[in-house]
Coordinates of C-alpha atoms and ligand atoms in Angstrom, one line a residue:
X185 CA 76.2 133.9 111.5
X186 CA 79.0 133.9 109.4
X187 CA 79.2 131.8 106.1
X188 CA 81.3 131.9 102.5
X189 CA 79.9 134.6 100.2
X190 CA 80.5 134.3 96.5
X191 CA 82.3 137.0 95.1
X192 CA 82.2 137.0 91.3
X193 CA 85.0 139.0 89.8
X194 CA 86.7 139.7 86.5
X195 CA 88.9 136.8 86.3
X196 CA 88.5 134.2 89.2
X197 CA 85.4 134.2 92.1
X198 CA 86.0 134.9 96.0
X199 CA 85.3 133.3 98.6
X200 CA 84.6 135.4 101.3
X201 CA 83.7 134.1 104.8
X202 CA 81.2 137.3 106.1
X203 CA 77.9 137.9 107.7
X204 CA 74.9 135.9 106.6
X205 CA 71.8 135.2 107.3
X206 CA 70.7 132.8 110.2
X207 CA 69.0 130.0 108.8
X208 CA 65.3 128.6 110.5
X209 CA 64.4 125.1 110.6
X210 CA 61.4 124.6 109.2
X211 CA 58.9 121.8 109.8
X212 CA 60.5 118.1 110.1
X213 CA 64.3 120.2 109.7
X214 CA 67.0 120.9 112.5
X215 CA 69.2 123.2 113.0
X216 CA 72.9 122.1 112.8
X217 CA 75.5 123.7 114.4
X218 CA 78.1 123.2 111.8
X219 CA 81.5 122.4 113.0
X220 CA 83.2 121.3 109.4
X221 CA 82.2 120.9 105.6
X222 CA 84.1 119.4 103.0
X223 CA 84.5 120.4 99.0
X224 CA 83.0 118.9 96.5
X225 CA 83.8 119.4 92.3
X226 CA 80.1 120.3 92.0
X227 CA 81.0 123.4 94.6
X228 CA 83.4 124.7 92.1
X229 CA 80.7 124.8 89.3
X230 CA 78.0 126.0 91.5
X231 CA 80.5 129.1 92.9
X232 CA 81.0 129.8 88.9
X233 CA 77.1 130.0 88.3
X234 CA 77.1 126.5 85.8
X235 CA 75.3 124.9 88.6
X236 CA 72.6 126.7 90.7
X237 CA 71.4 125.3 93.6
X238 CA 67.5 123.5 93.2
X239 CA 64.4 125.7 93.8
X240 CA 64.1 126.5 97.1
X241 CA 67.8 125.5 98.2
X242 CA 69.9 128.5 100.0
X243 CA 73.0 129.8 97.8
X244 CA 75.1 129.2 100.0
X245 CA 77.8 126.6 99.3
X246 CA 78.2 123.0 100.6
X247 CA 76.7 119.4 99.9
X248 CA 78.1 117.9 103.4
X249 CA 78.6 119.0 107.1
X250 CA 78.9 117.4 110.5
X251 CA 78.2 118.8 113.6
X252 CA 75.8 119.3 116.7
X253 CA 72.2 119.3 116.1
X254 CA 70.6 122.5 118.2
X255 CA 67.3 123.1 118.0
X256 CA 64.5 121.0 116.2
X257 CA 62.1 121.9 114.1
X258 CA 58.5 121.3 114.3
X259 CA 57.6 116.9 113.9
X260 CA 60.9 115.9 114.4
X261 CA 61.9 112.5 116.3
X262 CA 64.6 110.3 116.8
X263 CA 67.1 114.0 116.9
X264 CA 67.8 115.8 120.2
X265 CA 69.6 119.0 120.7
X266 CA 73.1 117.8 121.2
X267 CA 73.2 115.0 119.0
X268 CA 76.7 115.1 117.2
X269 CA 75.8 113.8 113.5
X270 CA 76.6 114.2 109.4
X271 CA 74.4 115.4 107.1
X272 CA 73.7 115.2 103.5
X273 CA 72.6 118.9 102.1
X274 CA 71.3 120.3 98.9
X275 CA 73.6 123.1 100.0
X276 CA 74.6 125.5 103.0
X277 CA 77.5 123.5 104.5
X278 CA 79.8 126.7 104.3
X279 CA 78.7 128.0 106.9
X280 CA 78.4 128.2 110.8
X281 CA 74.6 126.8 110.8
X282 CA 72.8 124.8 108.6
X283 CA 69.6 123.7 108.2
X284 CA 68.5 120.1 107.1
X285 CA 65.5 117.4 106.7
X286 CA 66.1 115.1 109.8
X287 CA 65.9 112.5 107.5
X288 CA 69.0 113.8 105.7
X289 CA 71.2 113.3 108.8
X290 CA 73.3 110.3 110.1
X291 CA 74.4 109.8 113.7
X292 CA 78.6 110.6 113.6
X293 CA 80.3 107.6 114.8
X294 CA 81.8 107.2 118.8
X295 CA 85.1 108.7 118.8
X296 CA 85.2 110.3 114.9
X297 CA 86.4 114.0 114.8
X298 CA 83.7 116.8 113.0
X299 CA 86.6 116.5 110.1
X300 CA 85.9 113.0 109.2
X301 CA 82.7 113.0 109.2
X302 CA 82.2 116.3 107.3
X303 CA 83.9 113.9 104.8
X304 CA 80.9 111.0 104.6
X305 CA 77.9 112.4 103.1
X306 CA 78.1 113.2 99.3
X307 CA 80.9 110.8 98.4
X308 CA 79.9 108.0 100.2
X309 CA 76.2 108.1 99.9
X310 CA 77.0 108.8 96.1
X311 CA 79.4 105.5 95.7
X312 CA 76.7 103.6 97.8
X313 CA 73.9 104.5 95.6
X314 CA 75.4 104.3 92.1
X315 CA 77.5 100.8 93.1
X316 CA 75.0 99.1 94.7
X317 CA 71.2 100.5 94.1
X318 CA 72.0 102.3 90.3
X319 CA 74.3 99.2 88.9
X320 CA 73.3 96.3 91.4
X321 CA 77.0 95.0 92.2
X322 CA 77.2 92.0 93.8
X323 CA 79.9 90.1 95.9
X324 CA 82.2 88.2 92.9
X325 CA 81.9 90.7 90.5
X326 CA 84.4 92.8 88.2
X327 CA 84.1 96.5 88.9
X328 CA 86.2 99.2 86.9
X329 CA 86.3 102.3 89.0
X330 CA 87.6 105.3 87.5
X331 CA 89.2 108.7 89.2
X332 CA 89.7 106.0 91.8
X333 CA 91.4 108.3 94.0
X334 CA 89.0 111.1 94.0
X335 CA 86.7 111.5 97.3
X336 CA 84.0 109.0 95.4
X337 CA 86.5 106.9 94.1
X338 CA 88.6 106.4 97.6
X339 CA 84.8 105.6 99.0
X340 CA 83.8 103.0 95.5
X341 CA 87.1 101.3 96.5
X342 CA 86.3 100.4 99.6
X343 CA 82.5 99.6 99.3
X344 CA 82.9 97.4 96.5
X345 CA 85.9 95.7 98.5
X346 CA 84.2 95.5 101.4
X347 CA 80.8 93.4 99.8
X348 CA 83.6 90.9 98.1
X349 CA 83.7 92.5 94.4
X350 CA 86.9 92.2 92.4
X351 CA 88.1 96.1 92.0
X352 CA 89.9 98.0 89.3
X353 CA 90.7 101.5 89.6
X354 CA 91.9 104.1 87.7
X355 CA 94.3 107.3 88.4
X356 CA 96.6 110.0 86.4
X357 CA 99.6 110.0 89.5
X358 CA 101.8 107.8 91.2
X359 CA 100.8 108.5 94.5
X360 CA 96.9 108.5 93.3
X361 CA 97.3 104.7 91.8
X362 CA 99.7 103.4 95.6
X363 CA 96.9 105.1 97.5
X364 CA 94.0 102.8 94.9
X365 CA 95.8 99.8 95.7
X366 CA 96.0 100.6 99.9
X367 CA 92.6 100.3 99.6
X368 CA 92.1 97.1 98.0
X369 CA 92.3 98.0 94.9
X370 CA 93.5 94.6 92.8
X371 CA 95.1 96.6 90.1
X372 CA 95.4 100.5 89.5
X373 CA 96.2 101.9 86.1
X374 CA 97.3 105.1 84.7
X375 CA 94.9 105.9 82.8
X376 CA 97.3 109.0 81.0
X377 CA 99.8 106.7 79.9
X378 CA 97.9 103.4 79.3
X379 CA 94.8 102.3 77.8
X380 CA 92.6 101.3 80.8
X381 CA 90.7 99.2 78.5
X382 CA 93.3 97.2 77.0
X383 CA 95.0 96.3 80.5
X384 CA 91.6 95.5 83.1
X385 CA 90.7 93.1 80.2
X386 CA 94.1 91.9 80.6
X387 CA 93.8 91.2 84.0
X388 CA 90.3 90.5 84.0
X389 CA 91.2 87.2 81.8
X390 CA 89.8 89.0 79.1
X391 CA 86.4 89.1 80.1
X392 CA 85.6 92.8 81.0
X393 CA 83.8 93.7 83.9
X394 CA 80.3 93.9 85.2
X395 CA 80.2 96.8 86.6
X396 CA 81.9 100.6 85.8
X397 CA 81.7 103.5 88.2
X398 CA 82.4 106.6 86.0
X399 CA 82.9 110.6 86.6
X400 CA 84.7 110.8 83.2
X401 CA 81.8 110.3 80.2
X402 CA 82.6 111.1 76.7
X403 CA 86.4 110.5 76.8
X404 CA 86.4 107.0 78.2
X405 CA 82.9 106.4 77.0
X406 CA 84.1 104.1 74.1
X407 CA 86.4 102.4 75.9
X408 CA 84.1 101.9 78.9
X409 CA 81.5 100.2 76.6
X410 CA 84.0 97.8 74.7
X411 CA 85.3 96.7 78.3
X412 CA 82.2 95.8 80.2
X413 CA 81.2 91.9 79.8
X414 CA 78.0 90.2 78.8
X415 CA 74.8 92.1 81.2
X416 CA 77.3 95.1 82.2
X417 CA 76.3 98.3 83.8
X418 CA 78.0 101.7 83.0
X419 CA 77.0 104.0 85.3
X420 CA 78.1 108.1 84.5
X421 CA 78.2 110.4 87.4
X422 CA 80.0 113.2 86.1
X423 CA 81.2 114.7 82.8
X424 CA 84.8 115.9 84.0
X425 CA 86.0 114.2 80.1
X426 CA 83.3 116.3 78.1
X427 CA 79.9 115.0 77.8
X428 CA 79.6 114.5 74.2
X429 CA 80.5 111.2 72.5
X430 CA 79.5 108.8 69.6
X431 CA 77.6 105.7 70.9
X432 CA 78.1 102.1 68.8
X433 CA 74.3 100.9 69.8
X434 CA 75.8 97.5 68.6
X435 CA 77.8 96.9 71.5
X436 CA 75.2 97.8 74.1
X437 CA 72.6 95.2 72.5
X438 CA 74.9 92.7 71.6
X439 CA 76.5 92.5 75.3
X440 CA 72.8 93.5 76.3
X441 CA 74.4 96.6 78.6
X442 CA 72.8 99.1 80.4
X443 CA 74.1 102.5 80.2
X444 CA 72.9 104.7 83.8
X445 CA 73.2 108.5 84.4
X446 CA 72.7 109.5 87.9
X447 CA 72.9 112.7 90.1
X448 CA 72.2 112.6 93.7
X449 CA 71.4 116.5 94.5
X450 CA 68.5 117.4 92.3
X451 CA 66.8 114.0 93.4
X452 CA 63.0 114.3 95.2
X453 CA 63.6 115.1 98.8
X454 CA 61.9 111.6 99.9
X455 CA 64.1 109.7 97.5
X456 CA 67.1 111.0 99.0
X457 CA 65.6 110.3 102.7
X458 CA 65.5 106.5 101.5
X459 CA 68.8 106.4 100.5
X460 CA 70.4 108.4 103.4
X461 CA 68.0 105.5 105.7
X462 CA 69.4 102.6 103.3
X463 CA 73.2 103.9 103.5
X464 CA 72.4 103.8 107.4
X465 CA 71.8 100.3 107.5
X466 CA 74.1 98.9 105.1
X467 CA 77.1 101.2 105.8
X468 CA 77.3 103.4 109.2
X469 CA 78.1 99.5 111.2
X470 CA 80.8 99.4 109.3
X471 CA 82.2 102.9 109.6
X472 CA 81.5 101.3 113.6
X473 CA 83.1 98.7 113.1
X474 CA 86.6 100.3 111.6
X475 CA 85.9 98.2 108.5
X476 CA 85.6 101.4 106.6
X477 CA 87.4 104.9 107.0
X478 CA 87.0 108.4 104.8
X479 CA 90.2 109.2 103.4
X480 CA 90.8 112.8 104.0
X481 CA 93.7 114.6 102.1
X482 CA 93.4 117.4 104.2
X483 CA 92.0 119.4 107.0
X484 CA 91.9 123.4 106.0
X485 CA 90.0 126.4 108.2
X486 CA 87.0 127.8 106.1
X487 CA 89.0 131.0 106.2
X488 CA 90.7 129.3 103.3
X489 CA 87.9 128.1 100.8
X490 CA 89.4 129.5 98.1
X491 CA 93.0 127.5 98.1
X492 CA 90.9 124.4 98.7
X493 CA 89.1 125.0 95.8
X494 CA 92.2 125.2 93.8
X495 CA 93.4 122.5 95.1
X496 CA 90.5 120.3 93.9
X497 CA 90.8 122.3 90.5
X498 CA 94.5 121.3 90.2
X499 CA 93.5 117.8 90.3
X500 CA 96.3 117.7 93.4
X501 CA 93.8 115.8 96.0
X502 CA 94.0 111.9 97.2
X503 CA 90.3 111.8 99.3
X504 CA 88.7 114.9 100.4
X505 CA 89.5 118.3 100.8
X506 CA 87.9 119.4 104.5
X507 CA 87.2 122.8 105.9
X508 CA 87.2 123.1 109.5
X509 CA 84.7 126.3 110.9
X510 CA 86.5 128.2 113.9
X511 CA 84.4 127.7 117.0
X512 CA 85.3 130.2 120.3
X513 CA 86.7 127.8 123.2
Ligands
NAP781 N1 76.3 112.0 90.2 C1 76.5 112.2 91.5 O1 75.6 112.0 92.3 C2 77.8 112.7 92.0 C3 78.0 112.9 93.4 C4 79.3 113.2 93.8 C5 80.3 113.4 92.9 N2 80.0 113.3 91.6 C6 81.1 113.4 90.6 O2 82.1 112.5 90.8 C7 83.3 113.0 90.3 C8 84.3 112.9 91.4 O3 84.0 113.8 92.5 P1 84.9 114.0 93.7 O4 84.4 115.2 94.5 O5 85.1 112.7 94.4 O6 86.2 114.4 92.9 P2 87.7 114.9 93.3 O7 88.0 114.3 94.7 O8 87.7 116.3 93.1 O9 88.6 114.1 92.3 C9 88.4 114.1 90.9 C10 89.6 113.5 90.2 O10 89.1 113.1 88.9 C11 90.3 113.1 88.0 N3 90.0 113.8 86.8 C12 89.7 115.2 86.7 N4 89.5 115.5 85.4 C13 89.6 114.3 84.7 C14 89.4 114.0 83.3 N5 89.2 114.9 82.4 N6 89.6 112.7 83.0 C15 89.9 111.7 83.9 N7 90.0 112.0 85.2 C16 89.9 113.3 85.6 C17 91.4 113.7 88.8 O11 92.3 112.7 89.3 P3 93.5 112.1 88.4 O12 94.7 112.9 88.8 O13 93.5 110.7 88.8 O14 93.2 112.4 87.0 C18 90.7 114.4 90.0 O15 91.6 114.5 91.1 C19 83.0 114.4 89.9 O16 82.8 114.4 88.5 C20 81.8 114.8 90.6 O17 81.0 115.8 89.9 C21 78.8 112.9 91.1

């Protein structure tokens, strides 16, 4: 098959799309056909060597696919060869096949294209789990979410919408803070000319918010922590602002706050199963139902990794970046 090699060189990486190995599926695994992928920030780091793939995972890029399952492996039920569906990988999604735990996989809505739901897995199951199972949100609550526009953020927006939470987002563009508001966003704020603090409390009536969704860490940590109301919940999933910062232990006992850091990749393979079967329930009938949609910025053939990952570096996205692998007609 043919799949995106990293290249290291002297000043940037390659992505080259070349022969590769032909992955087997392996006891309760399939074998997925793999008709688009989409990029994730954690690709980037991963294709720079800062963030290897677990023990056991292939090298080979890609946290998300959808496609058409082709051959099962050994136990596996509920799949049959054909089955059009998305799947949420510890990598391998750059490529023509893939292979993945059936439990890992979600049927692809009636009527979606390979594109959209190539752009499901990690962001969505990702704002699912840190929303709802990592800060408990709950319909009438306050809930700060930052890089709003970002492929998590465009997903936090409309999960915490869509269960009846008050939402606050943040953005560093124009176009980034219209497309938070489309969504249901109640305010959005530049966060590079204002202090995001100062003006959700603001709005909020001055009491903060229950709940903050954050990719940034250090450099909004202060602010973040002097925001959140009486029983709040930070929850860090990234350190794109630097991951070092000075903590006032004061404020987190005083508002009695809880402070969570979680990653969804280097989880145990049957936690991840459990949350890919809980996101099933909770979320794919409302992907059915139209209620929900990935926002995709856009569609690019695999050929052209490398631009896409520019493009994420650049910061120039609104929703996810999506690579489409040629298939003969
Ligand atoms: N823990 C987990 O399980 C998990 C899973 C998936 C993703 N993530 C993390 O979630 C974050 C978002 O991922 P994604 O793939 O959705 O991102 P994305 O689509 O690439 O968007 C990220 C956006 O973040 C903003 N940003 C970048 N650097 C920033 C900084 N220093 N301060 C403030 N904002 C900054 C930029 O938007 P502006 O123009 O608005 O600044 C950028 O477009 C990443 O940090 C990723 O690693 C974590």
């Amino acid at each position: 098959m043919k799949a995106i090699v990293v290249k290291p060189g002297p000043r940037r990486v390659r992505l080259s799309w070349e022969n590769a190995a032909d992955p087997r599926p392996g006891p309760g695994e399939v074998l997925l056909e793999v008709h688009a992928t989409a990029v994730n920030r954690a690709d980037l780091l991963q294709a720079r060597g800062q963030y290897p793939p677990p023990p056991g995972v292939t090298e080979i890029l890609g946290l998300e696919a959808a496609g058409v399952v082709r051959e099962l492996g050994a136990g596996v039920s509920g799949w049959s060869a054909g089955d059009r569906a998305m799947a949420l990988l510890p990598g391998g999604g750059y490529a023509e096949r893939a292979v993945v735990h059936a439990g890992l996989l979600l049927p692809l809505p009636e009527g979606w294209s390979f594109a959209q739901g190539a752009a499901v897995p990690e962001a969505w199951i990702a704002a699912y789990l840190n929303l709802f199972e990592e800060a408990g949100l709950r319909a009438g609550e306050i809930v700060l979410i930052h890089a709003g526009a970002s492929g998590v953020g465009t997903a936090a927006i409309q999960l915490a919408v869509a269960e009846g939470a008050r939402v606050f987002a943040t953005a560093g563009a124009a176009a980034k803070l219209a497309a938070c508001r489309a969504l249901g966003a109640e305010a959005a704020i530049d966060y590079k000319t204002q202090d995001f603090a100062v003006e959700v409390k603001a709005r909020s009536g001055g009491r903060g918010v229950d709940v903050i969704l954050d990719p940034v860490g250090a450099a909004h940590l202060r602010r973040n922590l002097e925001l959140l109301a009486p029983c709040g919940r930070l929850v860090n999933i990234g350190v794109m602002g630097g991951s070092r910062a000075e903590i006032d232990l004061a404020l987190i006992l005083s508002k009695s706050l809880r402070l969570i850091g979680s990653r969804l990749r280097p989880r145990p393979l049957a936690e991840r199963v459990g949350i890919v079967g809980r996101f099933r329930e909770r979320v794919l009938p409302r992907f059915l139902a139209g209620e929900l949609k990935p926002v995709i910025d856009r569609v690019l053939p695999i050929a052209q990794a490398e631009a896409a990952h520019e493009l994420i570096r650049e910061n120039r996205n609104i929703g996810k970046v999506v690579l489409e692998i040629p298939r003969p007609a």
